[in-house]
CSV table of C-alpha atoms in Angstrom, one decimal:
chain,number,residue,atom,x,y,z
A,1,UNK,CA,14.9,20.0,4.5
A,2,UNK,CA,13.3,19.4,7.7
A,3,UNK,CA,13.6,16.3,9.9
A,4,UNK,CA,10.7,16.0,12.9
A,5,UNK,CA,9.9,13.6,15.6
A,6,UNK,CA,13.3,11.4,14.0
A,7,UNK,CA,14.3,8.7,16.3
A,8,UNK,CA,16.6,6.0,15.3
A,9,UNK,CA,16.9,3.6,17.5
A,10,UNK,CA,20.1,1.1,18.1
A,11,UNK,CA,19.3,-1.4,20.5
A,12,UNK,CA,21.9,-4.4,21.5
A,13,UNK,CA,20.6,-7.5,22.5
A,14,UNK,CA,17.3,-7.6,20.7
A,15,UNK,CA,16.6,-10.5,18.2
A,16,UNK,CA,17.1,-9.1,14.5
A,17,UNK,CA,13.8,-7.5,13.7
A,18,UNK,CA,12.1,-7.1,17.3
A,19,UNK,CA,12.5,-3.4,17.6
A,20,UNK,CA,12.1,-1.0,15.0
A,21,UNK,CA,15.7,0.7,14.3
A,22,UNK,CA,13.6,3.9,13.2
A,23,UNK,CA,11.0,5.8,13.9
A,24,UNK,CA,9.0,9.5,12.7
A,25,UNK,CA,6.2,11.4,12.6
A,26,UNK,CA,3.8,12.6,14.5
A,27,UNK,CA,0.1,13.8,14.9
A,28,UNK,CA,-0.4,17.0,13.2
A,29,UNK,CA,0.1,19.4,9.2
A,30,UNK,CA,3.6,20.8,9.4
A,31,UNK,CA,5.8,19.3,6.9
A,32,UNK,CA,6.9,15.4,8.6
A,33,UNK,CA,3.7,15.3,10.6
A,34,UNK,CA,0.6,13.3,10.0
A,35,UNK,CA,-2.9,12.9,10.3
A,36,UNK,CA,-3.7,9.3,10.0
A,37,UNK,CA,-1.1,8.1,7.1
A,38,UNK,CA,-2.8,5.3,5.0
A,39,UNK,CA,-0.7,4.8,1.8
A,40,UNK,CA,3.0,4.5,0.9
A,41,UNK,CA,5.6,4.0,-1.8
A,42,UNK,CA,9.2,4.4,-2.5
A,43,UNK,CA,10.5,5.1,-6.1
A,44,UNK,CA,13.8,4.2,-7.6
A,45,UNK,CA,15.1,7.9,-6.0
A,46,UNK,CA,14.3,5.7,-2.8
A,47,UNK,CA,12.0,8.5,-1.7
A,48,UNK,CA,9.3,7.3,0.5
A,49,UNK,CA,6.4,9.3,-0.9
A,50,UNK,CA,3.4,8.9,1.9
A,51,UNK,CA,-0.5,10.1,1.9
A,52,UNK,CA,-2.3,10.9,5.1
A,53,UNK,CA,-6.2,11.5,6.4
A,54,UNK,CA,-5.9,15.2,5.2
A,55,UNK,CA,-5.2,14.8,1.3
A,56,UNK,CA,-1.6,15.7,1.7
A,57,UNK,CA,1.5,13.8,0.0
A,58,UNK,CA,4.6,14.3,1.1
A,59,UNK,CA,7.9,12.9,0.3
A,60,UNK,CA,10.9,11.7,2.4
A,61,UNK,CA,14.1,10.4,1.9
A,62,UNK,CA,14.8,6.7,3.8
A,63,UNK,CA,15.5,8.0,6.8
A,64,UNK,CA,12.6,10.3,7.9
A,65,UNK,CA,14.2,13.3,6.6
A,66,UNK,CA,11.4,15.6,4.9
A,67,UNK,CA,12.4,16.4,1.2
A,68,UNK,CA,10.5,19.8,0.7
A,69,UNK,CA,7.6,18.4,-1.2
A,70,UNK,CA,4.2,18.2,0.1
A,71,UNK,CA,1.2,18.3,-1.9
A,72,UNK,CA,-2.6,17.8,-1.9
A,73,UNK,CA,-4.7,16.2,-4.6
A,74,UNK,CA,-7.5,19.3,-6.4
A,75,UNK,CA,-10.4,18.3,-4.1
A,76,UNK,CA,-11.2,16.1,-0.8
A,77,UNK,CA,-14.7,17.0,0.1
A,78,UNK,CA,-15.8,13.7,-1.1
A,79,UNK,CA,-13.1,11.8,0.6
A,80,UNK,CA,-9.5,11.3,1.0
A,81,UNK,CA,-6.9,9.1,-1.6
A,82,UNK,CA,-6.3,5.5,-0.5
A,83,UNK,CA,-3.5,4.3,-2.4
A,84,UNK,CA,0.2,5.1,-4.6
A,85,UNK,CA,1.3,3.5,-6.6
A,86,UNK,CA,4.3,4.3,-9.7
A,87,UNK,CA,4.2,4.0,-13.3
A,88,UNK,CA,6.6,2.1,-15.2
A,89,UNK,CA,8.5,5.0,-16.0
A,90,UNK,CA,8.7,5.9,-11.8
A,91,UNK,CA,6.2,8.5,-11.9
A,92,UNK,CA,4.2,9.0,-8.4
A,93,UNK,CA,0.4,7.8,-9.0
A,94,UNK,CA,-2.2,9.2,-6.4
A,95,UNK,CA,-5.6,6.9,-6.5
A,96,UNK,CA,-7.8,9.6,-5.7
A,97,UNK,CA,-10.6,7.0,-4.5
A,98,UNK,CA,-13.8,9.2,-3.9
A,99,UNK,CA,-12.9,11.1,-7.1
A,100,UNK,CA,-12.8,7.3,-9.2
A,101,UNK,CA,-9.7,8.4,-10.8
A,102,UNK,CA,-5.7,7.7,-10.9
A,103,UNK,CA,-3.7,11.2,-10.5
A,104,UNK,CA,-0.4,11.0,-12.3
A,105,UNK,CA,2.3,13.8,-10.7
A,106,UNK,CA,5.7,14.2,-11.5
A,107,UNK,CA,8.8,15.1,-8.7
A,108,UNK,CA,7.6,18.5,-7.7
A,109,UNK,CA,4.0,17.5,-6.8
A,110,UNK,CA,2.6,18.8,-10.3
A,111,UNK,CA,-0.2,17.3,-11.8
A,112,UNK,CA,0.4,15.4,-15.4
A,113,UNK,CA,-2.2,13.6,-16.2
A,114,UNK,CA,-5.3,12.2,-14.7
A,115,UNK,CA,-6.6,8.5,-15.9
A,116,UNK,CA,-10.5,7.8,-15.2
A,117,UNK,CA,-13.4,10.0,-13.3
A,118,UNK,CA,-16.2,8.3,-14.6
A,119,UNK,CA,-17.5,6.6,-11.4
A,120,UNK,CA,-20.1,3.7,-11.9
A,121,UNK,CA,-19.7,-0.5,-11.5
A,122,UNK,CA,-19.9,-1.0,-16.2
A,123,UNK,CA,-17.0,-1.7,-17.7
A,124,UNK,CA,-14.5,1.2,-18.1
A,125,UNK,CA,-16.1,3.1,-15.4
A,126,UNK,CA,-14.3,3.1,-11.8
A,127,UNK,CA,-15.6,2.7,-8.5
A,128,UNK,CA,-13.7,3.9,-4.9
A,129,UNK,CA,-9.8,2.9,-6.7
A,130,UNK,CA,-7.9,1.6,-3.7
A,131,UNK,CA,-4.8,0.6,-5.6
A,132,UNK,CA,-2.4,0.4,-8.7
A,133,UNK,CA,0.5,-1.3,-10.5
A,134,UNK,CA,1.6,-0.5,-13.8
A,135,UNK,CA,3.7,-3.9,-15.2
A,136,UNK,CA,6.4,-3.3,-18.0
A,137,UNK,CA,3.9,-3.9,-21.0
A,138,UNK,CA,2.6,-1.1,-19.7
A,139,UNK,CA,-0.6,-2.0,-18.6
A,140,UNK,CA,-2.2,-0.9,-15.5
A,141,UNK,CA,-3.8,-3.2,-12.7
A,142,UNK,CA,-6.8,-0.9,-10.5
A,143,UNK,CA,-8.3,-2.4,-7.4
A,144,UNK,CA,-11.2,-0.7,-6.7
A,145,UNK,CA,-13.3,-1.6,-3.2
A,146,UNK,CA,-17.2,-1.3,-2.4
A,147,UNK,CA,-19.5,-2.2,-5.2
A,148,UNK,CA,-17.1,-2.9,-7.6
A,149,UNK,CA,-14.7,-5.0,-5.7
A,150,UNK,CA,-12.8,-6.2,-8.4
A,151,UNK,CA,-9.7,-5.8,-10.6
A,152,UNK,CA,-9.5,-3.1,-13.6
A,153,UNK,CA,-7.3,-3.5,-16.4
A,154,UNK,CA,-5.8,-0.6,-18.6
A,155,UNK,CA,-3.7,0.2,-21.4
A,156,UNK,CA,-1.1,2.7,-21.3
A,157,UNK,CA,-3.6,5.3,-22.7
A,158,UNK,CA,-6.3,4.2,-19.5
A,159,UNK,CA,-8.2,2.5,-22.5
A,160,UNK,CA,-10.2,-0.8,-21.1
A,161,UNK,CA,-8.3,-4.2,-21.7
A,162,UNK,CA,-10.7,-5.9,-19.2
A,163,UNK,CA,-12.2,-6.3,-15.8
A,164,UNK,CA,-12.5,-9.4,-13.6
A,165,UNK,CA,-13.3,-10.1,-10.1
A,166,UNK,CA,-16.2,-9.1,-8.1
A,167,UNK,CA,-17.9,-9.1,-5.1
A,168,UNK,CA,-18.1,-12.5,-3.1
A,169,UNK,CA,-16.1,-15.4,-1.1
A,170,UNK,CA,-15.6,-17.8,-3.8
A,171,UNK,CA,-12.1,-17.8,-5.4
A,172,UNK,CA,-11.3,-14.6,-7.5
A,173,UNK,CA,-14.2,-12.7,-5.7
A,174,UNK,CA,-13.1,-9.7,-3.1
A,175,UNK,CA,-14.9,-8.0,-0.1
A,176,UNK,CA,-13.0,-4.9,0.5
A,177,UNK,CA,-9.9,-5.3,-1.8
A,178,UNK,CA,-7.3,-3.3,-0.7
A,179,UNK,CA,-4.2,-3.5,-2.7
A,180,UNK,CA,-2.4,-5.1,-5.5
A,181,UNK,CA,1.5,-6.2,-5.9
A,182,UNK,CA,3.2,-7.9,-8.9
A,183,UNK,CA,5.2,-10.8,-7.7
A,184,UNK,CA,8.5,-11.9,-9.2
A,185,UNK,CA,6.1,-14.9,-10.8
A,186,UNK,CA,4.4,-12.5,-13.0
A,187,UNK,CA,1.3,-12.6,-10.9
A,188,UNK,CA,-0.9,-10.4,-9.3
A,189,UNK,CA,-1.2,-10.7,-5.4
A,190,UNK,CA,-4.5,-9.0,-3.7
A,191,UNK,CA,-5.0,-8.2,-0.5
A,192,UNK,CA,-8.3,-9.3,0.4
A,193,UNK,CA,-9.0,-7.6,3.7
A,194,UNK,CA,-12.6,-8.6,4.6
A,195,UNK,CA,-12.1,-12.3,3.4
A,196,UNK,CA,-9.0,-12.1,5.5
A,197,UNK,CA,-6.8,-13.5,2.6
A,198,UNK,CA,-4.3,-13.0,0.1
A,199,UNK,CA,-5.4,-13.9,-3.4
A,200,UNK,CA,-3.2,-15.5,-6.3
A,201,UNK,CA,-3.8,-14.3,-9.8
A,202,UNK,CA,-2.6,-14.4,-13.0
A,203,UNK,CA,-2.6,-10.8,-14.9
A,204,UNK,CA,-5.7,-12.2,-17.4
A,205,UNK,CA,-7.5,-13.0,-13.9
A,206,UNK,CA,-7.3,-16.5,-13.8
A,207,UNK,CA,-7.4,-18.0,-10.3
A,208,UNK,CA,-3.9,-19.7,-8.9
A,209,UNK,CA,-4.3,-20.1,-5.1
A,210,UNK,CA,-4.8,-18.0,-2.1
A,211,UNK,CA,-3.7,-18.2,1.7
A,212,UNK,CA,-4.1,-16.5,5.1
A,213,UNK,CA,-8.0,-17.2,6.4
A,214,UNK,CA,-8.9,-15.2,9.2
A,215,UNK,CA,-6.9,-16.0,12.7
A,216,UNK,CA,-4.3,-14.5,14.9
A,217,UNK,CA,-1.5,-17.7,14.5
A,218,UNK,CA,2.0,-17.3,12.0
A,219,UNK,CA,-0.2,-18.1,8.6
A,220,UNK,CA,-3.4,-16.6,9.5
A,221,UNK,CA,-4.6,-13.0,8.7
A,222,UNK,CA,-7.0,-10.5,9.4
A,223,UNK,CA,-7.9,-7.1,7.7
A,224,UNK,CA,-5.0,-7.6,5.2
A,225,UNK,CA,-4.4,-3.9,4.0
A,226,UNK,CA,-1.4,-3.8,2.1
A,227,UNK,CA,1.1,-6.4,0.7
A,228,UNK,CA,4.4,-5.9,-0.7
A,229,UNK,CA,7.8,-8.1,-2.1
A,230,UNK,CA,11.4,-7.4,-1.0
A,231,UNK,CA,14.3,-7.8,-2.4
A,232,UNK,CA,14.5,-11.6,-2.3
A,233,UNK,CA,11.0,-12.3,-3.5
A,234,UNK,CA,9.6,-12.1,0.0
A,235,UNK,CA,6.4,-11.3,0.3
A,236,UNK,CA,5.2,-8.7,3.5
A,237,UNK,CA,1.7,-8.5,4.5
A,238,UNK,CA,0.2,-5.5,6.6
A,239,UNK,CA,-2.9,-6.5,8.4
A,240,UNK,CA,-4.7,-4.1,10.2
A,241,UNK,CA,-6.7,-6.3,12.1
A,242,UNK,CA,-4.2,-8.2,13.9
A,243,UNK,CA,-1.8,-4.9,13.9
A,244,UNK,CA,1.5,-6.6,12.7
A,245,UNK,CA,3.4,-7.2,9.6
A,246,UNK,CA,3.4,-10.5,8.6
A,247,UNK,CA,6.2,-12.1,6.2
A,248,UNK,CA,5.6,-15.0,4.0
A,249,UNK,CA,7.2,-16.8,1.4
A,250,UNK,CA,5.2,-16.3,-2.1
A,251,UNK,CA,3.8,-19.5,-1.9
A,252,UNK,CA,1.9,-18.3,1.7
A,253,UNK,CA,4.6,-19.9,4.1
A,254,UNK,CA,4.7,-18.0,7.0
A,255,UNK,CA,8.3,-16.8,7.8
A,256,UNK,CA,7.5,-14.1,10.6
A,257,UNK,CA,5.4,-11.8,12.2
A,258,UNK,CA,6.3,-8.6,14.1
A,259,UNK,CA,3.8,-6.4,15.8
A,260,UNK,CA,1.9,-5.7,18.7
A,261,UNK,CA,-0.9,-3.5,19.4
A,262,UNK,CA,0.1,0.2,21.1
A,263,UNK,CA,1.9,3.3,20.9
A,264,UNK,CA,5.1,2.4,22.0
A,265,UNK,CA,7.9,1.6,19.1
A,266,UNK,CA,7.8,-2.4,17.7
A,267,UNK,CA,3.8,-1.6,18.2
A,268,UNK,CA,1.4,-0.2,15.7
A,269,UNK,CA,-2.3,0.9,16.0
A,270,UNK,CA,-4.3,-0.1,12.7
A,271,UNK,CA,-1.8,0.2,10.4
A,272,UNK,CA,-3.1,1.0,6.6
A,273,UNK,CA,-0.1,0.1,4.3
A,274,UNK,CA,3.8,-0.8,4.0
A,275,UNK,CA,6.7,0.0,1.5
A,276,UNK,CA,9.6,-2.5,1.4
A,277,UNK,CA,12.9,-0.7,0.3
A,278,UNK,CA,15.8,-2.4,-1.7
A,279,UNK,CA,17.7,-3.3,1.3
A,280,UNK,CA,14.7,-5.3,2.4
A,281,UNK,CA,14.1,-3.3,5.0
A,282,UNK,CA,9.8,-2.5,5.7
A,283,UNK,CA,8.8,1.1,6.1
A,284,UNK,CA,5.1,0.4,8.2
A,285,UNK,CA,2.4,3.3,8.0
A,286,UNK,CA,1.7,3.0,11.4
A,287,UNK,CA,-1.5,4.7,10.8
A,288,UNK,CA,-3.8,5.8,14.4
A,289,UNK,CA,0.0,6.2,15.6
A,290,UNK,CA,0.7,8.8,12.8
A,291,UNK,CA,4.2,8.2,12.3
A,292,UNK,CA,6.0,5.6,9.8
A,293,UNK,CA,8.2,2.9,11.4
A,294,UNK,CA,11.0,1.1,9.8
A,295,UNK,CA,11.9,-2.6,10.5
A,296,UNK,CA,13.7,-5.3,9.2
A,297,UNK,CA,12.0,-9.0,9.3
């Protein structure tokens, strides 16, 4: 195991949550580098599995410390993945975006299974799949972006249930959705990026409320990428417009922000996505920075 570019930080007088109290990675394709990270996840192994620019995944423990496995998906001439997400049974899914497909893998970076591949906007085809979450009926949630802007619904099998959404402003509509979480409610929260909100749904697609709206003020968001709940039910936004982390309650109450634009640590340079760990603590893919920062809100 291999630990690079680790610095954890312990800083005395700072207000809880101002400085990042670790730091790794850096620019480049030795095992703990990166080349522009854009997706994260940790699984109940609290392994921080992350995807970069160049196709490669590569696991970590919470730390930074490199856990031997790196892997790329078959084929990235098309384009790179854009998401992870787990199955219920805490299996690592790659959303292979330009390929249309989800790409199940288990713990040593093998390939299991592969659900979709048939690219197209009609139901039960898949369009640029930014996203997933698999809930414990078993059913699988896809957010796909571009044409399709809208949420897929599958079995367990990746047999169609149903698809709702689309491209628009109006409530339940998307412009570049980004990513999915299940809140403790039940419900589906989207990140919305281009409408600069965070939509409320229920996991039939019915409409419940949304918040954010595009500003740079505690509430406001813009280019929300990723979302995520910790431990309490507290809900943590990415937005790489504003190049923060936002923290809200799940009704939309603003509880925090933390951020800055820059390279030095506590700032972040169009970050793509966050993980939340089960001490609460927010690993951020500090993405034109290449390198993950951990912070607690």
């Amino acid at each position: 195991m291999k630990r690079l570019a680790l610095i954890t930080l312990c800083l005395v007088g700072c207000a809880r949550g101002d400085r990042p109290d670790a730091v790794w990675g850096a620019r480049g394709v030795l095992d703990g580098q990166f080349v522009r990270p854009r997706a994260a996840v940790i699984d109940r192994h609290d392994r921080l599995w992350v995807v970069d620019f160049t196709a490669r995944v590569q696991a970590f423990d919470l730390d930074g410390t490199h856990l031997g496995v790196t892997f790329r998906t078959p084929d990235f001439r098309n384009g790179r993945p854009s998401g992870l997400g787990l199955t219920r049974d805490g299996e690592l899914i790659v959303c292979d975006s330009h390929y249309h497909c989800l790409r199940v893998y288990g713990d040593d970076g093998t390939e299991r299974r592969v659900i979709g591949g048939a690219a197209g906007s009609a139901p039960g085809q898949l369009g640029y799949v930014s996203d997933v979450v698999q809930d414990a009926d078993g059913f699988f949630y896809l957010s796909e972006f571009g044409e399709n802007d809208r949420i897929t619904k599958l079995d367990a099998d990746g047999n169609l249930v149903a698809v709702f959404g689309g491209a628009g402003t109006g409530p339940g509509q998307f412009q570049r959705l980004r990513a999915l979480a299940l809140g403790p409610d039940g419900n589906l929260y989207c990140a919305d990026a281009c409408n600069h909100r965070v939509q409320v749904l229920t996991r039939t697609g019915e409409f419940v409320r949304e918040f954010g709206g595009e500003g740079t003020e505690p509430g406001r968001l813009r280019y929300p990428y990723d979302l995520g709940f910790g431990p309490g039910g507290e809900l943590y936004v990415v937005e790489y417009g504003n190049q923060r982390v936002q923290k809200f309650t799940a009704n939309g109450e603003s509880r925090g922000v933390w951020g800055a634009p820059g390279g030095r640590p506590g700032q972040l340079n169009s970050p793509w996505a966050l993980a939340v760990d089960r001490k609460g603590r927010v690993h951020v893919i500090d993405t034109e920075n290449h390198r993950v920062q951990r912070v607690r809100l």
